[in-house]
Coordinates of C-alpha atoms and ligand atoms in Angstrom, one line a residue:
X194 CA -14.4 -13.0 -39.5
X195 CA -17.7 -13.0 -37.6
X196 CA -19.2 -9.7 -36.3
X197 CA -18.3 -10.3 -32.6
X198 CA -14.7 -11.2 -33.4
X199 CA -14.4 -8.1 -35.5
X200 CA -15.8 -6.2 -32.5
X201 CA -13.3 -7.7 -30.1
X202 CA -10.5 -6.8 -32.6
X203 CA -11.8 -3.3 -32.8
X204 CA -11.9 -3.1 -29.0
X205 CA -8.3 -4.3 -28.7
X206 CA -7.1 -1.9 -31.5
X207 CA -9.0 1.0 -29.9
X208 CA -7.6 0.3 -26.4
X209 CA -4.1 0.0 -27.8
X210 CA -4.5 3.3 -29.7
X211 CA -5.7 5.0 -26.6
X212 CA -2.8 3.8 -24.5
X213 CA -0.3 4.6 -27.2
X214 CA -1.6 8.2 -27.6
X215 CA -1.7 8.6 -23.8
X216 CA 1.9 7.5 -23.5
X217 CA 3.0 9.7 -26.4
X218 CA 1.3 12.8 -24.8
X219 CA 2.4 11.7 -21.3
X220 CA -1.3 11.8 -20.5
X221 CA -3.0 9.3 -18.2
X222 CA -3.5 5.6 -19.1
X223 CA -7.2 5.0 -19.8
X224 CA -7.0 1.6 -18.3
X225 CA -5.6 3.0 -15.1
X226 CA -8.0 5.9 -15.0
X227 CA -11.0 3.6 -15.3
X228 CA -9.5 1.2 -12.7
X229 CA -9.0 4.2 -10.4
X230 CA -12.7 5.0 -10.8
X231 CA -13.5 1.4 -9.7
X232 CA -11.1 1.8 -6.7
X233 CA -12.5 5.2 -5.6
X234 CA -16.2 4.4 -6.0
X235 CA -16.4 0.7 -5.2
X236 CA -18.8 0.1 -2.2
X237 CA -17.1 -0.9 1.0
X238 CA -18.4 -4.5 1.1
X239 CA -17.2 -5.1 -2.5
X240 CA -13.8 -3.5 -1.8
X241 CA -13.3 -5.6 1.4
X242 CA -14.3 -8.8 -0.4
X243 CA -12.0 -8.0 -3.3
X244 CA -9.0 -7.5 -0.9
X245 CA -9.9 -10.7 0.9
X246 CA -10.0 -12.8 -2.2
X247 CA -7.1 -11.1 -4.2
X248 CA -4.8 -10.2 -1.3
X249 CA -2.3 -7.9 -3.0
X250 CA -3.0 -8.9 -6.7
X251 CA -5.8 -6.4 -6.8
X252 CA -4.3 -3.9 -9.3
X253 CA -3.5 -6.4 -12.2
X254 CA -7.0 -7.9 -11.8
X255 CA -8.7 -4.5 -11.9
X256 CA -6.7 -3.7 -15.1
X257 CA -7.8 -7.0 -16.6
X258 CA -11.4 -6.4 -15.7
X259 CA -11.3 -2.9 -17.3
X260 CA -9.7 -4.3 -20.5
X261 CA -12.1 -7.3 -20.5
X262 CA -15.0 -4.9 -20.2
X263 CA -13.8 -2.9 -23.2
X264 CA -13.3 -6.0 -25.3
X265 CA -16.7 -7.4 -24.3
X266 CA -18.3 -4.0 -25.3
X267 CA -16.5 -4.2 -28.6
X268 CA -17.7 -7.7 -29.1
X269 CA -21.3 -6.6 -28.5
X270 CA -21.0 -3.6 -30.8
X271 CA -19.5 -5.8 -33.5
X272 CA -22.7 -7.9 -33.6
X273 CA -25.1 -5.0 -34.4
X274 CA -25.4 -3.7 -37.9
X275 CA -23.3 -0.7 -39.0
X276 CA -25.1 2.6 -39.3
X277 CA -22.8 5.6 -39.9
X278 CA -24.7 8.3 -38.0
X279 CA -25.5 6.1 -35.0
X280 CA -21.9 4.8 -34.9
X281 CA -20.5 8.4 -35.0
X282 CA -22.8 9.4 -32.2
X283 CA -21.6 6.4 -30.2
X284 CA -17.9 7.5 -30.8
X285 CA -18.6 11.0 -29.6
X286 CA -20.4 9.8 -26.5
X287 CA -17.8 7.2 -25.6
X288 CA -14.9 9.6 -26.3
X289 CA -16.5 12.1 -23.9
X290 CA -17.0 9.4 -21.3
X291 CA -13.5 8.1 -21.7
X292 CA -12.0 11.6 -21.6
X293 CA -14.0 12.4 -18.4
X294 CA -12.8 9.2 -16.7
X295 CA -9.2 9.9 -17.7
X296 CA -9.3 13.5 -16.4
X297 CA -11.2 12.8 -13.2
X298 CA -8.5 12.4 -10.5
X299 CA -6.2 14.9 -12.3
X300 CA -8.7 17.7 -11.7
X301 CA -8.9 17.3 -8.0
X302 CA -5.2 16.8 -7.4
X303 CA -2.7 19.4 -6.3
X304 CA -0.6 18.4 -9.4
X305 CA 0.7 21.9 -10.0
X306 CA 1.8 22.6 -6.5
X307 CA 3.5 19.2 -6.0
X308 CA 4.9 18.9 -9.4
X309 CA 3.2 15.6 -10.4
X310 CA 3.7 15.0 -14.1
X311 CA 0.9 16.5 -16.0
X312 CA -1.9 14.4 -17.3
X313 CA -2.9 16.1 -20.5
X314 CA -5.2 15.6 -23.4
X315 CA -7.3 12.9 -21.9
X316 CA -10.1 13.5 -24.3
X317 CA -7.8 13.3 -27.3
X318 CA -6.5 9.9 -26.2
X319 CA -10.0 8.5 -25.7
X320 CA -11.1 9.9 -29.0
X321 CA -8.1 8.4 -30.9
X322 CA -9.0 5.0 -29.5
X323 CA -12.6 5.1 -30.4
X324 CA -11.9 6.4 -33.9
X325 CA -9.5 3.4 -34.4
X326 CA -12.2 1.0 -33.0
X327 CA -14.8 2.4 -35.4
X328 CA -12.4 2.2 -38.3
X329 CA -11.8 -1.4 -37.7
X330 CA -15.5 -2.1 -37.4
X331 CA -16.2 -0.2 -40.7
X332 CA -13.4 -2.0 -42.7
X333 CA -13.6 -5.7 -41.9
X334 CA -10.4 -6.5 -43.7
X335 CA -8.2 -4.6 -41.2
X336 CA -9.7 -6.5 -38.2
X337 CA -7.2 -9.3 -38.0
X338 CA -4.0 -7.1 -38.4
X339 CA -5.5 -4.5 -36.1
X340 CA -6.1 -7.1 -33.4
X341 CA -2.5 -8.4 -33.7
X342 CA -1.0 -4.9 -33.8
X343 CA -3.2 -3.8 -30.9
X344 CA -2.1 -6.7 -28.8
X345 CA 1.6 -6.0 -29.6
X346 CA 1.2 -2.3 -28.7
X347 CA -0.4 -3.1 -25.4
X348 CA 2.3 -5.6 -24.5
X349 CA 5.1 -3.1 -25.5
X350 CA 3.4 -0.4 -23.5
X351 CA 3.3 -2.6 -20.4
X352 CA 7.0 -3.4 -20.7
X353 CA 7.8 0.3 -21.2
X354 CA 5.8 1.2 -18.1
X355 CA 7.7 -1.2 -15.9
X356 CA 11.0 0.1 -17.3
X357 CA 9.9 3.6 -16.6
X358 CA 9.2 2.8 -13.0
X359 CA 12.6 1.4 -12.3
X360 CA 14.2 4.4 -14.0
X361 CA 12.2 6.7 -11.7
X362 CA 13.3 4.7 -8.7
X363 CA 17.0 5.0 -9.3
X364 CA 16.8 8.6 -10.3
X365 CA 15.4 9.5 -6.9
X366 CA 18.4 10.0 -4.8
X367 CA 19.0 13.7 -5.2
X368 CA 21.5 13.5 -2.3
X369 CA 22.6 10.8 0.0
X370 CA 20.5 10.4 3.2
X371 CA 23.1 11.1 5.9
X372 CA 22.1 9.7 9.3
X373 CA 23.1 11.2 12.6
X374 CA 23.5 7.9 14.4
X375 CA 23.4 4.8 12.1
X376 CA 22.0 1.7 13.8
X377 CA 24.3 -1.3 14.3
X378 CA 23.6 -4.3 11.9
X379 CA 20.2 -6.0 12.6
X380 CA 20.8 -9.3 14.5
X381 CA 18.5 -11.0 17.0
X382 CA 20.1 -14.5 17.4
X383 CA 17.4 -16.2 15.3
X384 CA 19.4 -16.2 12.1
X385 CA 19.6 -20.0 11.9
X386 CA 15.9 -20.8 12.8
X387 CA 14.7 -22.6 9.7
X388 CA 11.6 -21.1 8.1
X389 CA 11.3 -18.0 10.1
X390 CA 10.7 -14.6 8.4
X391 CA 13.8 -12.4 7.8
X392 CA 14.3 -10.0 10.7
X393 CA 14.1 -7.1 8.2
X394 CA 11.7 -7.6 5.3
X395 CA 13.6 -7.4 2.0
X396 CA 12.2 -4.4 0.0
X397 CA 11.1 -6.6 -2.9
X398 CA 9.0 -8.6 -0.4
X399 CA 7.6 -5.6 1.5
X400 CA 3.8 -5.4 0.9
X401 CA 2.5 -2.4 -1.1
X402 CA -1.0 -1.1 -0.5
X403 CA -2.6 2.1 -1.7
X404 CA -5.6 3.4 -3.7
X405 CA -3.5 4.3 -6.7
X406 CA -3.4 2.2 -9.8
X407 CA 0.2 3.3 -10.2
X408 CA 2.4 5.4 -8.0
X409 CA 2.4 9.1 -8.8
X410 CA 5.5 10.3 -10.6
X411 CA 6.8 13.3 -8.7
X412 CA 8.7 16.1 -10.5
X413 CA 11.5 16.7 -8.0
X414 CA 12.4 20.2 -9.4
X415 CA 9.0 21.4 -8.2
X416 CA 8.3 19.2 -5.2
X417 CA 8.2 20.9 -1.8
X418 CA 7.0 19.7 1.6
X419 CA 4.6 22.4 2.9
X420 CA 3.9 22.8 6.6
X421 CA 0.9 25.0 6.6
X422 CA -2.4 25.9 8.1
X423 CA -2.7 27.0 11.8
X424 CA 1.1 27.5 12.3
X425 CA 3.0 30.7 13.2
X426 CA 5.8 29.9 10.7
X427 CA 4.7 28.1 7.6
X428 CA 7.4 26.1 5.9
X429 CA 8.1 25.1 2.3
X430 CA 11.0 22.7 2.2
X431 CA 12.9 21.1 -0.6
X432 CA 14.2 17.5 -0.4
X433 CA 17.7 18.7 0.5
X434 CA 16.4 21.1 3.1
X435 CA 14.5 18.3 4.7
X436 CA 17.7 16.2 4.9
X437 CA 19.4 19.1 6.6
X438 CA 16.9 19.0 9.4
X439 CA 18.6 15.7 10.5
X440 CA 17.7 12.2 9.8
X441 CA 17.3 9.4 12.4
X442 CA 17.2 5.7 11.7
X443 CA 14.8 3.4 13.5
X444 CA 13.3 -0.1 13.2
X445 CA 9.6 -0.6 13.1
X446 CA 6.8 -2.8 11.7
X447 CA 4.3 -1.2 9.3
X448 CA 1.0 -3.1 9.4
X449 CA -2.0 -2.8 7.0
X450 CA -5.4 -2.9 8.7
X451 CA -6.3 -5.5 6.0
X452 CA -3.7 -7.9 7.4
X453 CA -5.6 -11.1 8.3
X454 CA -4.4 -13.9 10.5
X455 CA -1.4 -15.5 8.8
X456 CA -1.1 -12.9 6.1
X457 CA 2.0 -10.9 5.1
X458 CA 0.4 -7.5 4.7
X459 CA 3.0 -6.1 7.2
X460 CA 6.7 -5.7 7.0
X461 CA 9.5 -4.9 9.4
X462 CA 11.9 -2.3 8.1
X463 CA 14.7 0.0 9.0
X464 CA 13.4 3.6 8.3
X465 CA 15.1 6.9 7.7
X466 CA 13.1 9.9 8.8
X467 CA 12.8 13.3 10.5
X468 CA 10.8 13.3 13.7
X469 CA 7.4 15.1 13.2
X470 CA 7.9 16.8 16.5
X471 CA 11.0 18.5 15.2
X472 CA 9.2 19.7 12.1
X473 CA 6.2 20.9 14.0
X474 CA 8.3 22.8 16.5
X475 CA 10.0 24.7 13.7
X476 CA 6.5 25.6 12.3
X477 CA 5.1 26.5 15.7
X478 CA 1.5 25.2 15.5
X479 CA -1.4 27.3 17.0
X480 CA -2.4 25.8 20.3
X481 CA -5.9 25.4 18.9
X482 CA -4.6 23.4 15.9
X483 CA -5.5 19.9 17.1
X484 CA -5.5 18.0 13.7
X485 CA -2.4 17.3 11.6
X486 CA -3.5 16.5 8.0
X487 CA -1.0 14.6 5.9
X488 CA -1.7 15.1 2.2
X489 CA -0.4 13.3 -0.8
X490 CA 0.5 14.8 -4.2
X491 CA -2.8 13.5 -5.6
X492 CA -5.0 14.8 -2.9
X493 CA -5.2 11.6 -0.7
X494 CA -5.5 12.6 3.0
X495 CA -5.1 11.0 6.4
X496 CA -5.1 13.0 9.6
X497 CA -3.6 12.5 13.0
X498 CA -4.5 14.2 16.3
X499 CA -1.6 16.6 17.1
X500 CA -1.8 15.5 20.8
X501 CA -1.1 11.9 19.8
X502 CA 2.4 12.9 18.7
X503 CA 3.2 13.6 22.4
X504 CA 2.6 9.9 23.1
X505 CA 3.7 8.3 19.8
X506 CA 6.8 9.0 17.7
X507 CA 5.9 10.1 14.2
X508 CA 8.2 10.7 11.3
X509 CA 8.4 12.2 7.9
X510 CA 10.1 9.2 6.2
X511 CA 12.6 9.7 3.4
X512 CA 14.1 6.3 3.2
X513 CA 13.8 2.5 3.9
X514 CA 16.7 0.0 4.1
X515 CA 19.3 2.7 3.8
X516 CA 18.0 4.1 0.5
X517 CA 15.6 6.7 -0.6
X518 CA 12.0 5.5 -0.7
X519 CA 11.0 3.7 -3.9
X520 CA 8.1 5.1 -5.9
X521 CA 5.8 2.3 -4.6
X522 CA 6.5 3.1 -1.0
X523 CA 5.9 6.8 -1.3
X524 CA 8.9 8.6 -2.9
X525 CA 9.9 11.3 -2.1
X526 CA 8.4 11.3 1.5
X527 CA 5.7 9.8 3.6
X528 CA 4.4 9.9 7.1
X529 CA 4.7 6.9 9.5
X530 CA 3.7 6.7 13.1
X531 CA 4.6 3.2 14.4
X532 CA 1.7 1.8 16.4
X533 CA -1.0 3.0 14.0
X534 CA -2.3 0.9 11.1
X535 CA -1.1 1.9 7.6
X536 CA -4.2 3.7 6.5
X537 CA -4.2 5.9 9.7
X538 CA -0.4 6.4 9.8
X539 CA -0.2 9.1 7.1
X540 CA 0.2 9.7 3.4
X541 CA 2.8 8.3 1.0
X542 CA 3.9 10.8 -1.8
X543 CA 3.6 13.5 0.9
X544 CA 3.4 17.1 -0.2
X545 CA 1.7 18.8 2.7
X546 CA 1.4 18.7 6.5
X547 CA -1.5 21.0 7.4
X548 CA -2.4 21.9 10.9
X549 CA -6.1 22.7 11.4
X550 CA -8.6 23.3 14.2
X551 CA -11.4 21.2 12.6
X552 CA -11.7 17.5 12.1
X553 CA -10.7 16.5 8.5
X554 CA -12.6 14.6 5.8
X555 CA -10.0 11.8 5.4
X556 CA -10.0 9.5 2.4
X557 CA -11.4 6.6 4.3
X558 CA -14.1 8.5 6.2
X559 CA -16.8 8.6 3.6
X560 CA -15.9 4.9 2.8
X561 CA -17.3 3.8 6.1
X562 CA -14.1 3.4 8.1
X563 CA -13.8 4.9 11.6
X564 CA -12.3 8.3 12.0
X565 CA -9.4 6.7 13.9
X566 CA -6.6 6.7 14.6
X567 CA -6.8 2.9 14.9
X568 CA -4.0 1.3 16.9
X569 CA -2.3 -1.9 15.7
X570 CA -3.6 -4.9 17.7
X571 CA -0.9 -7.1 19.2
X572 CA -0.7 -10.2 16.9
X573 CA 1.4 -13.1 16.0
X574 CA 2.0 -15.4 13.1
X575 CA 3.3 -18.9 12.6
X576 CA 5.9 -18.9 9.7
X577 CA 6.8 -22.6 9.8
X578 CA 5.8 -25.3 9.5
X579 CA 3.2 -24.3 6.9
X580 CA -0.5 -25.0 7.2
X581 CA -1.3 -28.7 6.4
X582 CA 2.4 -29.7 6.6
X583 CA 3.6 -33.2 7.3
X584 CA 6.0 -33.3 10.3
X585 CA 8.0 -35.9 12.1
X586 CA 6.2 -37.2 15.3
X587 CA 8.0 -36.3 18.5
X588 CA 9.6 -32.9 19.0
X589 CA 9.1 -30.2 16.4
X590 CA 10.1 -26.6 16.2
X591 CA 7.4 -23.9 15.5
X592 CA 8.7 -20.5 14.5
X593 CA 7.2 -17.2 13.7
X594 CA 6.9 -13.5 14.3
X595 CA 4.9 -11.4 16.8
X596 CA 4.3 -7.6 16.9
X597 CA 2.9 -5.1 19.3
X598 CA 4.1 -1.7 18.2
X599 CA 5.1 0.7 19.6
X600 CA 5.4 -0.9 23.1
X601 CA 6.8 -4.2 22.2
X602 CA 6.3 -8.0 22.7
X603 CA 6.7 -9.3 26.2
X604 CA 5.8 -13.0 25.6
X605 CA 4.6 -15.4 22.9
X606 CA 2.6 -18.5 23.7
X607 CA 1.9 -21.6 21.6
X608 CA -0.8 -24.2 22.2
X609 CA -1.3 -27.6 20.6
X610 CA -4.9 -28.7 20.3
X611 CA -6.7 -28.0 23.6
X612 CA -3.6 -28.2 25.7
X613 CA -2.5 -25.2 27.8
X614 CA -0.4 -22.4 26.4
X615 CA 3.3 -22.9 26.6
X616 CA 5.8 -20.0 26.5
X617 CA 7.9 -19.7 23.3
X618 CA 11.6 -18.6 23.2
X619 CA 12.0 -15.0 22.1
X620 CA 14.8 -13.7 19.9
X621 CA 16.4 -10.5 21.0
X622 CA 14.3 -7.3 20.6
X623 CA 15.5 -5.2 17.7
X624 CA 13.3 -2.3 18.7
X625 CA 10.0 -2.2 20.6
X626 CA 8.1 -1.1 17.5
X627 CA 9.7 -3.9 15.4
X628 CA 8.4 -7.4 15.1
X629 CA 10.0 -10.1 17.3
X630 CA 10.9 -13.6 16.2
X631 CA 10.0 -16.5 18.4
X632 CA 10.5 -20.3 18.5
X633 CA 8.7 -23.1 20.4
X634 CA 9.5 -26.7 20.7
X635 CA 6.4 -28.8 20.9
X636 CA 5.9 -32.6 21.2
X637 CA 3.4 -34.1 18.8
X638 CA 1.9 -37.6 18.9
X639 CA 1.2 -39.3 15.5
X640 CA -1.9 -37.9 13.9
X641 CA -3.4 -34.5 13.1
X642 CA -2.9 -31.5 15.4
X643 CA -4.0 -27.9 15.6
X644 CA -1.3 -25.3 16.6
X645 CA -2.2 -21.8 17.7
X646 CA -0.1 -18.8 18.7
X647 CA -0.7 -15.6 20.7
X648 CA 1.3 -12.7 21.9
X649 CA 1.4 -10.7 25.1
X650 CA 2.3 -7.0 24.7
X651 CA 4.7 -5.4 27.1
X652 CA 1.8 -3.3 28.5
X653 CA 0.1 -6.6 29.5
X654 CA -2.4 -6.7 26.6
X655 CA -3.1 -10.3 25.7
X656 CA -3.7 -10.9 21.9
X657 CA -7.5 -10.8 21.5
X658 CA -8.9 -14.3 20.8
X659 CA -12.1 -13.0 19.2
X660 CA -12.1 -13.8 15.5
X661 CA -12.7 -10.4 13.7
X662 CA -12.4 -9.4 10.1
X663 CA -10.2 -6.3 9.3
X664 CA -13.1 -3.9 9.0
X665 CA -13.4 -1.7 11.0
X666 CA -10.6 -2.0 13.6
X667 CA -8.2 -4.7 12.4
X668 CA -8.4 -8.5 12.5
X669 CA -8.0 -10.4 15.7
X670 CA -8.1 -14.1 16.7
X671 CA -5.4 -16.7 16.8
X672 CA -3.4 -17.7 13.8
X673 CA -3.9 -21.5 13.7
X674 CA -2.4 -24.2 11.5
X675 CA -3.0 -27.9 11.2
X676 CA -0.2 -30.3 10.9
X677 CA 0.0 -34.1 10.5
X678 CA 2.7 -35.8 12.6
X679 CA 4.1 -39.2 11.4
Ligands
MTE1845 N1 -1.1 8.7 -0.5 C1 -1.4 7.5 0.0 N2 -0.8 7.1 1.2 C2 -1.1 5.9 1.7 C3 -2.1 5.1 1.2 C4 -2.8 5.5 0.0 O1 -3.6 4.8 -0.6 N3 -2.4 6.7 -0.6 N4 -2.4 3.9 1.7 C5 -2.1 3.7 3.2 C6 -2.2 2.3 3.6 S1 -3.8 1.7 3.6 C7 -1.2 1.6 3.9 S2 -1.4 0.0 4.6 C8 0.2 2.1 3.8 C9 1.0 1.1 3.0 O2 2.4 1.4 2.8 P1 3.3 0.5 1.9 O3 2.6 0.4 0.5 O4 4.6 1.3 1.8 O5 3.4 -0.8 2.5 O6 0.3 3.3 3.1 C10 -0.7 4.3 3.5 N5 -0.5 5.5 2.9
MO1846 MO1 -3.7 -0.5 4.5

């Protein structure tokens, strides 16, 4: 076996040993820890570009890049001649580096207070991996079996991880989420419009966006929601005590600021939550407390002006689609203020609501995003026909969704080529903060055509025609498709 192949085998075996030891110690995955470093420190233009290209496949790609880098480093190391002292020094340095990377986020998190599972022995795991790698390099005959074994261990680890996540998800319901006034079934009259998005986005299709390589696993025996800071009556509530405050059900669209024209980085859901106003009234904020910081179990923070909550309805969310939140969507609790983009709306995996008198250093602030809050721009999307579709000449139906939370959609217009806008038919409004389905019948002559859509919000705002990227205040422009009529 050539030197570089032996090096790649060593890298694979080392990586597998690291992940296996980390799993056994319930410490943090090295691949995820290194990926997290990339997510947290990546410069804004690079992060924006990555999101644009990868849409929501960013995490698996980051993992692949980390693993690929380790294998490439192994390959390079395999090519140089073995020298015991230098190799030992390399192990020590790399183990220290790996251990530091693995410990990084654990150190600045509120793990203890929130009851996040501990991330122990990071250095030990990194060291185990490197020793294995060096062993393979030093003993050429074990390279092939080590590579095969390493690959098998990594694959088994990934399968075990996905199992673990589902187990976590179903274990979550400590008690049923009783609702004061359940909503009637969601219908809007567009049930038989071919190709239109479902009125409520199925959970498995609801986008997931956050800066974590994997959702934090919260220890529910220790989890509390603290309402703290500049309040007269600080609170520390268990999950069941939160439920006892009274849960309301409402429909609303959650929109990521990264949602581009035609994308599906938004979803429409039926949420279960406790009004923030109710929680704050119980804690009695100081009149000078103008900022409400929402903090996640791992230290991620987004803040809201307290005054904004007089105008917008905000909630501590416990459930989606009639069930407790899944781990990916923020179990056990998150903050959601319909009308604000996802990264301004509040933390998933919530552990603290802190009232303060000073502006907060939110996660996005040093990364170049505006302080916010940034409100969702009224926008619309064509669901069908799809871009570049072949359609029959003559009359054709165009369908889609439009959203303008929290005030609602008053009208949707469609235009073919440079013809004037024509009004679309609107399905019934589920809730003003929810999305609204629409349909328009257009007449197409044979040949290629451009079809555009825009929405008018109930407050009169016309969807902004200026093409803008998501950074810094959300994308705008008109979703446009081309179709060929025959
Ligand atoms: N703790 C935490 N909360 C977070 C984020 C995060 O990275 N960490 N991302 C925010 C962003 S950018 C969005 S768009 C929404 C996404 O919520 P979803 O994954 O349930 O769709 O969560 C918000 N809350
Ligand atoms: Mo987002």
